[in-house]
Short mmCIF file of N, CA and C in Angstrom, two decimals:
data_model
loop_
_atom_site.label_atom_id
_atom_site.label_comp_id
_atom_site.label_asym_id
_atom_site.label_seq_id
_atom_site.Cartn_x
_atom_site.Cartn_y
_atom_site.Cartn_z
N MET A 89 1.42 -4.79 -1.88
CA MET A 89 1.05 -3.69 -2.76
C MET A 89 1.77 -3.85 -4.09
N LEU A 90 1.14 -3.41 -5.15
CA LEU A 90 1.82 -3.39 -6.43
C LEU A 90 1.32 -2.23 -7.28
N THR A 91 2.21 -1.81 -8.19
CA THR A 91 1.82 -0.80 -9.17
C THR A 91 1.55 -1.52 -10.49
N ALA A 92 0.64 -0.97 -11.26
CA ALA A 92 0.38 -1.43 -12.62
C ALA A 92 0.32 -0.18 -13.49
N HIS A 93 1.05 -0.20 -14.60
CA HIS A 93 1.13 0.97 -15.46
C HIS A 93 1.13 0.51 -16.92
N TYR A 94 0.30 1.13 -17.72
CA TYR A 94 0.32 0.85 -19.15
C TYR A 94 0.17 2.15 -19.92
N LEU A 95 0.64 2.12 -21.16
CA LEU A 95 0.71 3.34 -21.98
C LEU A 95 0.28 3.02 -23.41
N HIS A 96 -0.47 3.95 -24.00
CA HIS A 96 -0.87 3.85 -25.40
C HIS A 96 -0.34 5.08 -26.13
N ARG A 97 0.47 4.86 -27.14
CA ARG A 97 0.93 5.97 -27.97
C ARG A 97 -0.22 6.40 -28.87
N LEU A 98 -0.34 7.70 -29.09
CA LEU A 98 -1.43 8.25 -29.88
C LEU A 98 -0.88 8.99 -31.09
N PRO A 99 -1.62 9.01 -32.20
CA PRO A 99 -1.18 9.75 -33.38
C PRO A 99 -1.00 11.24 -33.07
N ALA A 100 -0.15 11.89 -33.84
CA ALA A 100 0.13 13.31 -33.62
C ALA A 100 -1.12 14.17 -33.74
N ASP A 101 -2.08 13.76 -34.58
CA ASP A 101 -3.29 14.56 -34.79
C ASP A 101 -4.47 14.10 -33.93
N TYR A 102 -4.21 13.24 -32.94
CA TYR A 102 -5.28 12.73 -32.08
C TYR A 102 -5.87 13.87 -31.25
N ASP A 103 -7.18 13.87 -31.11
CA ASP A 103 -7.86 14.91 -30.32
C ASP A 103 -7.65 14.62 -28.84
N LEU A 104 -6.71 15.31 -28.22
CA LEU A 104 -6.39 15.06 -26.82
C LEU A 104 -7.50 15.51 -25.87
N ASN A 105 -8.36 16.41 -26.33
CA ASN A 105 -9.50 16.79 -25.50
C ASN A 105 -10.45 15.61 -25.31
N ALA A 106 -10.48 14.69 -26.28
CA ALA A 106 -11.29 13.48 -26.14
C ALA A 106 -10.74 12.61 -25.00
N ILE A 107 -9.42 12.59 -24.85
CA ILE A 107 -8.80 11.84 -23.75
C ILE A 107 -9.13 12.50 -22.42
N ARG A 108 -9.06 13.82 -22.38
CA ARG A 108 -9.40 14.53 -21.14
C ARG A 108 -10.86 14.27 -20.74
N THR A 109 -11.74 14.30 -21.72
CA THR A 109 -13.16 14.04 -21.44
C THR A 109 -13.35 12.60 -20.99
N ARG A 110 -12.70 11.67 -21.66
CA ARG A 110 -12.80 10.24 -21.30
C ARG A 110 -12.30 10.02 -19.88
N GLY A 111 -11.14 10.60 -19.54
CA GLY A 111 -10.57 10.40 -18.21
C GLY A 111 -11.47 10.91 -17.11
N LYS A 112 -12.06 12.06 -17.33
CA LYS A 112 -12.95 12.63 -16.31
C LYS A 112 -14.24 11.81 -16.19
N ALA A 113 -14.77 11.36 -17.31
CA ALA A 113 -16.01 10.58 -17.29
C ALA A 113 -15.78 9.19 -16.68
N ARG A 114 -14.73 8.52 -17.12
CA ARG A 114 -14.45 7.17 -16.61
C ARG A 114 -13.88 7.21 -15.20
N GLY A 115 -13.24 8.31 -14.84
CA GLY A 115 -12.63 8.42 -13.53
C GLY A 115 -13.62 8.25 -12.40
N ALA A 116 -14.80 8.76 -12.59
CA ALA A 116 -15.83 8.65 -11.55
C ALA A 116 -16.17 7.19 -11.25
N LEU A 117 -16.00 6.30 -12.23
CA LEU A 117 -16.29 4.88 -12.03
C LEU A 117 -15.26 4.21 -11.12
N TRP A 118 -14.12 4.86 -10.92
CA TRP A 118 -13.03 4.30 -10.11
C TRP A 118 -12.94 4.93 -8.72
N ASP A 119 -13.73 5.95 -8.48
CA ASP A 119 -13.58 6.71 -7.24
C ASP A 119 -13.92 5.92 -5.98
N ALA A 120 -14.59 4.79 -6.12
CA ALA A 120 -14.92 3.95 -4.97
C ALA A 120 -14.46 2.50 -5.17
N ALA A 121 -13.49 2.29 -6.06
CA ALA A 121 -13.03 0.93 -6.34
C ALA A 121 -12.39 0.30 -5.10
N PRO A 122 -12.81 -0.91 -4.73
CA PRO A 122 -12.23 -1.54 -3.56
C PRO A 122 -10.78 -1.95 -3.81
N GLU A 123 -9.98 -1.89 -2.78
CA GLU A 123 -8.59 -2.35 -2.81
C GLU A 123 -7.68 -1.51 -3.69
N LEU A 124 -8.12 -0.32 -4.08
CA LEU A 124 -7.33 0.56 -4.94
C LEU A 124 -6.96 1.82 -4.16
N TYR A 125 -5.66 2.05 -4.02
CA TYR A 125 -5.23 3.29 -3.37
C TYR A 125 -5.48 4.47 -4.30
N PHE A 126 -5.02 4.31 -5.56
CA PHE A 126 -5.31 5.35 -6.55
C PHE A 126 -5.18 4.81 -7.96
N LYS A 127 -5.84 5.50 -8.87
CA LYS A 127 -5.65 5.29 -10.31
C LYS A 127 -5.52 6.66 -10.94
N GLY A 128 -4.42 6.87 -11.63
CA GLY A 128 -4.21 8.11 -12.36
C GLY A 128 -4.50 7.91 -13.83
N PHE A 129 -5.37 8.75 -14.37
CA PHE A 129 -5.61 8.82 -15.81
C PHE A 129 -4.63 9.88 -16.32
N LEU A 130 -3.65 9.45 -17.11
CA LEU A 130 -2.50 10.29 -17.42
C LEU A 130 -2.37 10.58 -18.92
N LEU A 131 -1.86 11.75 -19.22
CA LEU A 131 -1.73 12.21 -20.60
C LEU A 131 -0.36 12.86 -20.79
N ARG A 132 0.25 12.58 -21.93
CA ARG A 132 1.46 13.30 -22.36
C ARG A 132 1.14 13.93 -23.69
N GLU A 133 1.41 15.22 -23.80
CA GLU A 133 1.12 15.96 -25.02
C GLU A 133 2.44 16.42 -25.64
N ALA A 134 2.64 16.06 -26.91
CA ALA A 134 3.88 16.43 -27.60
C ALA A 134 4.13 17.93 -27.48
N GLY A 135 5.37 18.27 -27.13
CA GLY A 135 5.76 19.67 -27.01
C GLY A 135 5.55 20.26 -25.63
N LYS A 136 4.95 19.48 -24.71
CA LYS A 136 4.73 19.98 -23.35
C LYS A 136 5.46 19.09 -22.34
N HIS A 137 6.13 19.73 -21.41
CA HIS A 137 6.81 19.04 -20.30
C HIS A 137 7.78 17.96 -20.79
N GLY A 138 8.41 18.22 -21.94
CA GLY A 138 9.43 17.32 -22.46
C GLY A 138 8.92 16.19 -23.34
N ALA A 139 7.61 16.07 -23.53
CA ALA A 139 7.07 14.98 -24.35
C ALA A 139 7.35 15.20 -25.83
N ILE A 140 7.77 14.16 -26.52
CA ILE A 140 8.00 14.25 -27.97
C ILE A 140 6.88 13.60 -28.76
N GLU A 141 5.95 12.93 -28.05
CA GLU A 141 4.81 12.31 -28.71
C GLU A 141 3.62 12.33 -27.75
N ASN A 142 2.44 12.12 -28.30
CA ASN A 142 1.22 12.05 -27.50
C ASN A 142 1.04 10.63 -26.97
N SER A 143 0.58 10.52 -25.73
CA SER A 143 0.26 9.20 -25.19
C SER A 143 -0.77 9.34 -24.07
N TYR A 144 -1.48 8.25 -23.86
CA TYR A 144 -2.47 8.14 -22.80
C TYR A 144 -2.09 6.93 -21.97
N SER A 145 -2.13 7.05 -20.65
CA SER A 145 -1.78 5.91 -19.82
C SER A 145 -2.54 5.92 -18.51
N SER A 146 -2.44 4.81 -17.81
CA SER A 146 -3.04 4.68 -16.48
C SER A 146 -2.00 4.12 -15.54
N LEU A 147 -2.01 4.65 -14.32
CA LEU A 147 -1.13 4.18 -13.26
C LEU A 147 -2.00 3.82 -12.06
N TYR A 148 -1.87 2.59 -11.59
CA TYR A 148 -2.64 2.10 -10.45
C TYR A 148 -1.70 1.78 -9.29
N LEU A 149 -2.18 2.00 -8.08
CA LEU A 149 -1.54 1.47 -6.89
C LEU A 149 -2.57 0.59 -6.20
N TRP A 150 -2.35 -0.74 -6.31
CA TRP A 150 -3.27 -1.73 -5.77
C TRP A 150 -2.81 -2.19 -4.40
N ARG A 151 -3.77 -2.51 -3.54
CA ARG A 151 -3.45 -2.99 -2.19
C ARG A 151 -2.79 -4.37 -2.24
N SER A 152 -3.16 -5.20 -3.22
CA SER A 152 -2.61 -6.56 -3.29
C SER A 152 -2.63 -7.05 -4.73
N ASP A 153 -1.88 -8.14 -4.96
CA ASP A 153 -1.91 -8.74 -6.29
C ASP A 153 -3.29 -9.32 -6.59
N GLN A 154 -4.00 -9.79 -5.56
CA GLN A 154 -5.34 -10.32 -5.77
C GLN A 154 -6.30 -9.23 -6.24
N ALA A 155 -6.14 -8.02 -5.71
CA ALA A 155 -6.98 -6.91 -6.15
C ALA A 155 -6.76 -6.62 -7.64
N PHE A 156 -5.50 -6.68 -8.08
CA PHE A 156 -5.20 -6.50 -9.50
C PHE A 156 -5.79 -7.64 -10.32
N ALA A 157 -5.67 -8.87 -9.82
CA ALA A 157 -6.26 -10.02 -10.51
C ALA A 157 -7.77 -9.87 -10.63
N ASP A 158 -8.40 -9.40 -9.56
CA ASP A 158 -9.85 -9.20 -9.58
C ASP A 158 -10.24 -8.17 -10.64
N PHE A 159 -9.44 -7.13 -10.80
CA PHE A 159 -9.66 -6.12 -11.84
C PHE A 159 -9.66 -6.79 -13.22
N LEU A 160 -8.69 -7.67 -13.45
CA LEU A 160 -8.61 -8.36 -14.74
C LEU A 160 -9.75 -9.37 -14.89
N LEU A 161 -10.05 -10.12 -13.83
CA LEU A 161 -11.11 -11.13 -13.89
C LEU A 161 -12.49 -10.52 -14.08
N ALA A 162 -12.69 -9.32 -13.56
CA ALA A 162 -13.98 -8.63 -13.73
C ALA A 162 -14.10 -8.01 -15.12
N ASP A 163 -13.06 -8.19 -15.92
CA ASP A 163 -13.06 -7.72 -17.31
C ASP A 163 -13.14 -6.20 -17.42
N ARG A 164 -12.62 -5.49 -16.42
CA ARG A 164 -12.64 -4.02 -16.47
C ARG A 164 -11.62 -3.47 -17.46
N TYR A 165 -10.63 -4.28 -17.82
CA TYR A 165 -9.62 -3.84 -18.79
C TYR A 165 -10.21 -3.80 -20.21
N ARG A 166 -11.35 -4.46 -20.42
CA ARG A 166 -11.98 -4.50 -21.74
C ARG A 166 -12.28 -3.08 -22.26
N ASN A 167 -12.66 -2.18 -21.37
CA ASN A 167 -12.93 -0.80 -21.80
C ASN A 167 -11.73 -0.17 -22.47
N VAL A 168 -10.56 -0.52 -21.99
CA VAL A 168 -9.32 0.01 -22.58
C VAL A 168 -9.04 -0.69 -23.91
N THR A 169 -9.11 -2.02 -23.90
CA THR A 169 -8.76 -2.75 -25.13
C THR A 169 -9.74 -2.44 -26.26
N ASN A 170 -11.00 -2.21 -25.94
CA ASN A 170 -11.98 -1.87 -26.98
C ASN A 170 -11.65 -0.54 -27.65
N SER A 171 -11.07 0.39 -26.90
CA SER A 171 -10.77 1.71 -27.46
C SER A 171 -9.36 1.84 -28.02
N PHE A 172 -8.37 1.20 -27.35
CA PHE A 172 -6.97 1.45 -27.69
C PHE A 172 -6.17 0.19 -28.00
N GLY A 173 -6.76 -0.98 -27.85
CA GLY A 173 -6.00 -2.21 -28.02
C GLY A 173 -5.37 -2.65 -26.70
N ARG A 174 -4.67 -3.75 -26.75
CA ARG A 174 -4.07 -4.33 -25.55
C ARG A 174 -2.64 -3.85 -25.40
N ALA A 175 -2.39 -3.17 -24.32
CA ALA A 175 -1.04 -2.69 -24.02
C ALA A 175 -0.34 -3.64 -23.06
N GLN A 176 0.96 -3.58 -23.05
CA GLN A 176 1.73 -4.33 -22.06
C GLN A 176 1.53 -3.64 -20.71
N ILE A 177 1.09 -4.38 -19.70
CA ILE A 177 0.90 -3.82 -18.36
C ILE A 177 2.13 -4.13 -17.54
N GLU A 178 2.83 -3.09 -17.14
CA GLU A 178 4.02 -3.26 -16.31
C GLU A 178 3.58 -3.30 -14.85
N THR A 179 3.79 -4.46 -14.21
CA THR A 179 3.44 -4.60 -12.80
C THR A 179 4.73 -4.69 -11.99
N ARG A 180 4.71 -4.03 -10.84
CA ARG A 180 5.90 -3.99 -9.99
C ARG A 180 5.52 -4.10 -8.52
N LEU A 181 6.39 -4.71 -7.75
CA LEU A 181 6.24 -4.85 -6.31
C LEU A 181 6.59 -3.52 -5.64
N VAL A 182 5.73 -3.05 -4.76
CA VAL A 182 5.96 -1.77 -4.10
C VAL A 182 6.91 -1.96 -2.92
N LEU A 183 7.98 -1.17 -2.91
CA LEU A 183 8.91 -1.16 -1.79
C LEU A 183 8.46 -0.18 -0.70
N ASP A 184 7.84 0.93 -1.13
CA ASP A 184 7.39 1.94 -0.17
C ASP A 184 6.35 2.83 -0.85
N ALA A 185 5.34 3.21 -0.07
CA ALA A 185 4.31 4.14 -0.57
C ALA A 185 3.81 4.97 0.60
N HIS A 186 3.79 6.27 0.42
CA HIS A 186 3.31 7.20 1.44
C HIS A 186 2.49 8.30 0.78
N ARG A 187 1.61 8.89 1.55
CA ARG A 187 0.88 10.06 1.06
C ARG A 187 1.53 11.31 1.64
N GLY A 188 1.44 12.37 0.85
CA GLY A 188 1.94 13.66 1.30
C GLY A 188 0.80 14.50 1.84
N ARG A 189 1.08 15.78 2.04
CA ARG A 189 0.07 16.67 2.61
C ARG A 189 -0.76 17.38 1.54
N ALA A 190 -0.28 17.39 0.31
CA ALA A 190 -1.02 18.06 -0.76
C ALA A 190 -2.25 17.22 -1.13
N GLN A 191 -3.21 17.85 -1.77
CA GLN A 191 -4.48 17.18 -2.05
C GLN A 191 -4.77 16.95 -3.53
N GLN A 192 -4.30 17.82 -4.40
CA GLN A 192 -4.75 17.83 -5.80
C GLN A 192 -3.59 17.55 -6.75
N ALA A 193 -3.44 16.32 -7.19
CA ALA A 193 -2.36 15.97 -8.11
C ALA A 193 -2.67 16.48 -9.52
N GLN A 194 -1.76 17.27 -10.04
CA GLN A 194 -1.86 17.75 -11.42
C GLN A 194 -0.86 17.04 -12.32
N PHE A 195 0.18 16.46 -11.70
CA PHE A 195 1.25 15.79 -12.44
C PHE A 195 1.65 14.50 -11.74
N VAL A 196 2.10 13.53 -12.54
CA VAL A 196 2.81 12.37 -12.04
C VAL A 196 4.17 12.39 -12.71
N PHE A 197 5.22 12.24 -11.91
CA PHE A 197 6.59 12.17 -12.43
C PHE A 197 7.10 10.76 -12.21
N GLU A 198 7.68 10.20 -13.26
CA GLU A 198 8.20 8.83 -13.21
C GLU A 198 9.69 8.83 -13.51
N GLU A 199 10.45 8.19 -12.65
CA GLU A 199 11.87 7.96 -12.87
C GLU A 199 12.13 6.47 -12.75
N THR A 200 12.82 5.90 -13.73
CA THR A 200 13.16 4.48 -13.69
C THR A 200 14.67 4.34 -13.77
N THR A 201 15.22 3.53 -12.86
CA THR A 201 16.67 3.37 -12.76
C THR A 201 17.01 1.89 -12.72
N ASP A 202 17.98 1.49 -13.54
CA ASP A 202 18.47 0.12 -13.49
C ASP A 202 19.30 -0.08 -12.22
N ILE A 203 19.22 -1.28 -11.66
CA ILE A 203 20.05 -1.65 -10.52
C ILE A 203 21.29 -2.34 -11.06
N ALA A 204 22.45 -1.85 -10.71
CA ALA A 204 23.71 -2.43 -11.21
C ALA A 204 23.80 -3.90 -10.82
N ARG A 205 24.34 -4.70 -11.71
CA ARG A 205 24.43 -6.15 -11.50
C ARG A 205 25.14 -6.51 -10.20
N ASP A 206 26.16 -5.76 -9.83
CA ASP A 206 26.93 -6.08 -8.63
C ASP A 206 26.50 -5.29 -7.40
N ALA A 207 25.39 -4.57 -7.50
CA ALA A 207 24.93 -3.76 -6.36
C ALA A 207 24.45 -4.64 -5.23
N ASP A 208 24.64 -4.17 -4.02
CA ASP A 208 24.10 -4.84 -2.84
C ASP A 208 22.61 -4.50 -2.78
N LEU A 209 21.75 -5.49 -3.03
CA LEU A 209 20.32 -5.24 -3.14
C LEU A 209 19.73 -4.66 -1.85
N GLY A 210 20.16 -5.16 -0.72
CA GLY A 210 19.66 -4.64 0.55
C GLY A 210 19.94 -3.16 0.70
N GLN A 211 21.15 -2.74 0.32
CA GLN A 211 21.51 -1.32 0.39
C GLN A 211 20.70 -0.50 -0.61
N VAL A 212 20.53 -1.04 -1.81
CA VAL A 212 19.75 -0.33 -2.83
C VAL A 212 18.32 -0.11 -2.34
N PHE A 213 17.70 -1.18 -1.83
CA PHE A 213 16.31 -1.07 -1.39
C PHE A 213 16.17 -0.10 -0.23
N ALA A 214 17.09 -0.17 0.73
CA ALA A 214 17.04 0.75 1.87
C ALA A 214 17.19 2.19 1.42
N ALA A 215 18.09 2.44 0.47
CA ALA A 215 18.29 3.80 -0.05
C ALA A 215 17.06 4.30 -0.79
N GLU A 216 16.41 3.42 -1.56
CA GLU A 216 15.21 3.81 -2.29
C GLU A 216 14.06 4.14 -1.34
N VAL A 217 13.89 3.34 -0.31
CA VAL A 217 12.84 3.60 0.67
C VAL A 217 13.11 4.93 1.38
N ALA A 218 14.35 5.17 1.77
CA ALA A 218 14.70 6.43 2.44
C ALA A 218 14.46 7.62 1.51
N GLN A 219 14.83 7.47 0.24
CA GLN A 219 14.62 8.55 -0.73
C GLN A 219 13.12 8.82 -0.92
N ASN A 220 12.32 7.77 -0.97
CA ASN A 220 10.88 7.93 -1.14
C ASN A 220 10.26 8.64 0.07
N LYS A 221 10.68 8.25 1.25
CA LYS A 221 10.16 8.87 2.47
C LYS A 221 10.54 10.34 2.55
N ALA A 222 11.70 10.70 2.03
CA ALA A 222 12.10 12.10 2.01
C ALA A 222 11.32 12.88 0.95
N ALA A 223 11.12 12.26 -0.21
CA ALA A 223 10.43 12.94 -1.32
C ALA A 223 9.01 13.32 -0.96
N VAL A 224 8.31 12.46 -0.22
CA VAL A 224 6.89 12.69 0.06
C VAL A 224 6.67 13.85 1.03
N THR A 225 7.71 14.26 1.74
CA THR A 225 7.56 15.36 2.70
C THR A 225 7.75 16.73 2.05
N ARG A 226 8.14 16.76 0.79
CA ARG A 226 8.31 18.04 0.10
C ARG A 226 6.96 18.73 -0.09
N PRO A 227 6.94 20.06 -0.13
CA PRO A 227 5.68 20.78 -0.37
C PRO A 227 5.09 20.41 -1.73
N GLY A 228 3.77 20.31 -1.79
CA GLY A 228 3.07 20.06 -3.04
C GLY A 228 3.00 18.62 -3.48
N ILE A 229 3.44 17.68 -2.61
CA ILE A 229 3.44 16.26 -2.98
C ILE A 229 2.19 15.58 -2.41
N VAL A 230 1.46 14.89 -3.28
CA VAL A 230 0.25 14.16 -2.90
C VAL A 230 0.61 12.75 -2.44
N ALA A 231 1.52 12.09 -3.14
CA ALA A 231 1.96 10.74 -2.78
C ALA A 231 3.28 10.44 -3.46
N ALA A 232 4.01 9.50 -2.87
CA ALA A 232 5.27 9.02 -3.45
C ALA A 232 5.30 7.51 -3.32
N VAL A 233 5.71 6.85 -4.41
CA VAL A 233 5.73 5.39 -4.46
C VAL A 233 7.03 4.97 -5.14
N VAL A 234 7.68 3.96 -4.59
CA VAL A 234 8.82 3.36 -5.27
C VAL A 234 8.53 1.88 -5.40
N SER A 235 8.73 1.34 -6.62
CA SER A 235 8.40 -0.06 -6.87
C SER A 235 9.54 -0.74 -7.61
N LEU A 236 9.53 -2.07 -7.57
CA LEU A 236 10.64 -2.88 -8.05
C LEU A 236 10.18 -3.82 -9.17
N ASP A 237 10.91 -3.80 -10.26
CA ASP A 237 10.74 -4.73 -11.38
C ASP A 237 11.81 -5.80 -11.22
N THR A 238 11.42 -7.00 -10.75
CA THR A 238 12.40 -8.05 -10.50
C THR A 238 12.79 -8.81 -11.77
N LEU A 239 12.06 -8.63 -12.85
CA LEU A 239 12.44 -9.27 -14.11
C LEU A 239 13.65 -8.57 -14.72
N ASN A 240 13.61 -7.23 -14.71
CA ASN A 240 14.68 -6.44 -15.32
C ASN A 240 15.60 -5.77 -14.29
N TRP A 241 15.33 -5.98 -13.01
CA TRP A 241 16.09 -5.40 -11.90
C TRP A 241 16.26 -3.90 -12.08
N ARG A 242 15.11 -3.22 -11.93
CA ARG A 242 15.10 -1.76 -11.96
C ARG A 242 14.04 -1.26 -10.99
N VAL A 243 14.21 -0.04 -10.55
CA VAL A 243 13.22 0.57 -9.67
C VAL A 243 12.54 1.71 -10.42
N SER A 244 11.27 1.89 -10.11
CA SER A 244 10.49 3.00 -10.66
C SER A 244 9.99 3.84 -9.50
N ARG A 245 10.22 5.15 -9.61
CA ARG A 245 9.74 6.08 -8.61
C ARG A 245 8.62 6.91 -9.22
N TYR A 246 7.51 7.02 -8.48
CA TYR A 246 6.37 7.81 -8.94
C TYR A 246 6.09 8.89 -7.90
N LEU A 247 6.02 10.11 -8.35
CA LEU A 247 5.74 11.24 -7.48
C LEU A 247 4.49 11.93 -8.00
N LEU A 248 3.43 11.97 -7.21
CA LEU A 248 2.19 12.66 -7.57
C LEU A 248 2.27 14.04 -6.96
N ALA A 249 2.16 15.07 -7.81
CA ALA A 249 2.45 16.43 -7.36
C ALA A 249 1.41 17.43 -7.84
N GLU A 250 1.32 18.53 -7.10
CA GLU A 250 0.38 19.60 -7.43
C GLU A 250 0.86 20.48 -8.58
N HIS A 251 2.17 20.58 -8.79
CA HIS A 251 2.68 21.53 -9.78
C HIS A 251 3.91 20.99 -10.50
N ALA A 252 4.17 21.53 -11.67
CA ALA A 252 5.28 21.07 -12.51
C ALA A 252 6.64 21.32 -11.87
N GLN A 253 6.73 22.30 -10.99
CA GLN A 253 8.01 22.62 -10.35
C GLN A 253 8.48 21.51 -9.41
N ALA A 254 7.62 20.57 -9.11
CA ALA A 254 8.00 19.46 -8.22
C ALA A 254 8.77 18.37 -8.95
N ARG A 255 8.99 18.53 -10.25
CA ARG A 255 9.71 17.53 -11.04
C ARG A 255 11.05 17.23 -10.36
N PRO A 256 11.29 15.97 -10.02
CA PRO A 256 12.48 15.65 -9.23
C PRO A 256 13.81 15.73 -9.98
N SER A 257 13.78 15.59 -11.30
CA SER A 257 15.02 15.65 -12.08
C SER A 257 14.68 15.91 -13.54
N ASP A 258 15.70 16.21 -14.32
CA ASP A 258 15.50 16.45 -15.76
C ASP A 258 15.12 15.17 -16.50
N VAL A 259 15.45 14.02 -15.95
CA VAL A 259 15.13 12.76 -16.65
C VAL A 259 13.77 12.20 -16.25
N ALA A 260 13.12 12.79 -15.28
CA ALA A 260 11.80 12.32 -14.87
C ALA A 260 10.79 12.56 -15.98
N ILE A 261 10.00 11.56 -16.29
CA ILE A 261 8.93 11.68 -17.28
C ILE A 261 7.74 12.34 -16.61
N ALA A 262 7.22 13.39 -17.24
CA ALA A 262 6.09 14.14 -16.67
C ALA A 262 4.80 13.74 -17.38
N TYR A 263 3.79 13.43 -16.58
CA TYR A 263 2.45 13.14 -17.08
C TYR A 263 1.48 14.16 -16.50
N GLU A 264 0.58 14.65 -17.34
CA GLU A 264 -0.53 15.47 -16.86
C GLU A 264 -1.59 14.54 -16.27
N VAL A 265 -2.09 14.86 -15.09
CA VAL A 265 -3.15 14.06 -14.49
C VAL A 265 -4.49 14.60 -14.99
N VAL A 266 -5.19 13.79 -15.77
CA VAL A 266 -6.52 14.15 -16.26
C VAL A 266 -7.54 13.94 -15.14
N HIS A 267 -7.37 12.83 -14.41
CA HIS A 267 -8.22 12.54 -13.25
C HIS A 267 -7.45 11.60 -12.34
N LEU A 268 -7.59 11.81 -11.04
CA LEU A 268 -6.99 10.90 -10.06
C LEU A 268 -8.10 10.36 -9.17
N SER A 269 -8.42 9.08 -9.38
CA SER A 269 -9.33 8.39 -8.47
C SER A 269 -8.49 7.95 -7.29
N GLN A 270 -9.01 8.17 -6.07
CA GLN A 270 -8.19 7.89 -4.89
C GLN A 270 -9.01 7.28 -3.75
N PRO A 271 -9.64 6.13 -4.03
CA PRO A 271 -10.51 5.57 -3.01
C PRO A 271 -9.83 5.27 -1.68
N LEU A 272 -8.59 4.78 -1.70
CA LEU A 272 -7.91 4.42 -0.46
C LEU A 272 -6.63 5.23 -0.21
N LEU A 273 -6.40 6.26 -0.98
CA LEU A 273 -5.17 7.04 -0.81
C LEU A 273 -5.03 7.55 0.62
N HIS A 274 -6.14 7.94 1.21
CA HIS A 274 -6.11 8.48 2.58
C HIS A 274 -5.65 7.47 3.62
N THR A 275 -5.65 6.17 3.26
CA THR A 275 -5.24 5.14 4.22
C THR A 275 -3.73 4.84 4.17
N LEU A 276 -3.03 5.39 3.17
CA LEU A 276 -1.57 5.23 3.15
C LEU A 276 -0.98 6.01 4.33
N PRO A 277 0.13 5.54 4.88
CA PRO A 277 0.75 6.31 5.95
C PRO A 277 1.23 7.66 5.41
N GLU A 278 1.07 8.68 6.24
CA GLU A 278 1.51 10.02 5.83
C GLU A 278 3.00 10.15 6.06
N GLY A 279 3.69 10.74 5.07
CA GLY A 279 5.12 10.98 5.20
C GLY A 279 5.41 11.93 6.35
N GLN A 280 6.49 11.67 7.05
CA GLN A 280 6.86 12.48 8.21
C GLN A 280 8.21 13.11 7.98
N SER A 281 8.33 14.40 8.22
CA SER A 281 9.62 15.07 8.15
C SER A 281 10.49 14.60 9.30
N THR A 282 11.78 14.44 9.00
CA THR A 282 12.69 13.98 10.06
C THR A 282 13.42 15.13 10.71
#
């Protein structure tokens, strides 16, 4: 499994309703995408939920690296580049992914943490997996994913939630979910309370 995430900064006067309309219209095209657990069409609006600028982004959870390659080979990214240009796509190896009991994601929260140079990687990974499994059992959580960037040695945690109160910390970046395509989300293991 891997995550892919890219972001486009938007001018302060950009019509964000156009992004909302685009996300809902294009989202339907992803609702049955093979090998895709979910794709979030995400928006940050300056002055809301801590955002200081407007941006539009997409977050994918792919079943395999080949599924992501197929997305690129099928030239589906062209729709993005034609409208917004080519963004850097951050891809990460998934350490753990579970679905929660909630159904309707309104927010995605992202936390990224550097791994200390002298940290015991096995302990770090085990702690991240345990934290992810605990997070997904909280009320209002649709899914929780933790992934690893081996180039920069950092972990990214993504929490898909029904409400803003689920924000895990003050440093978590909050995204409004314009549309969540979830063709295979139901096949992720469900988080279990211990």
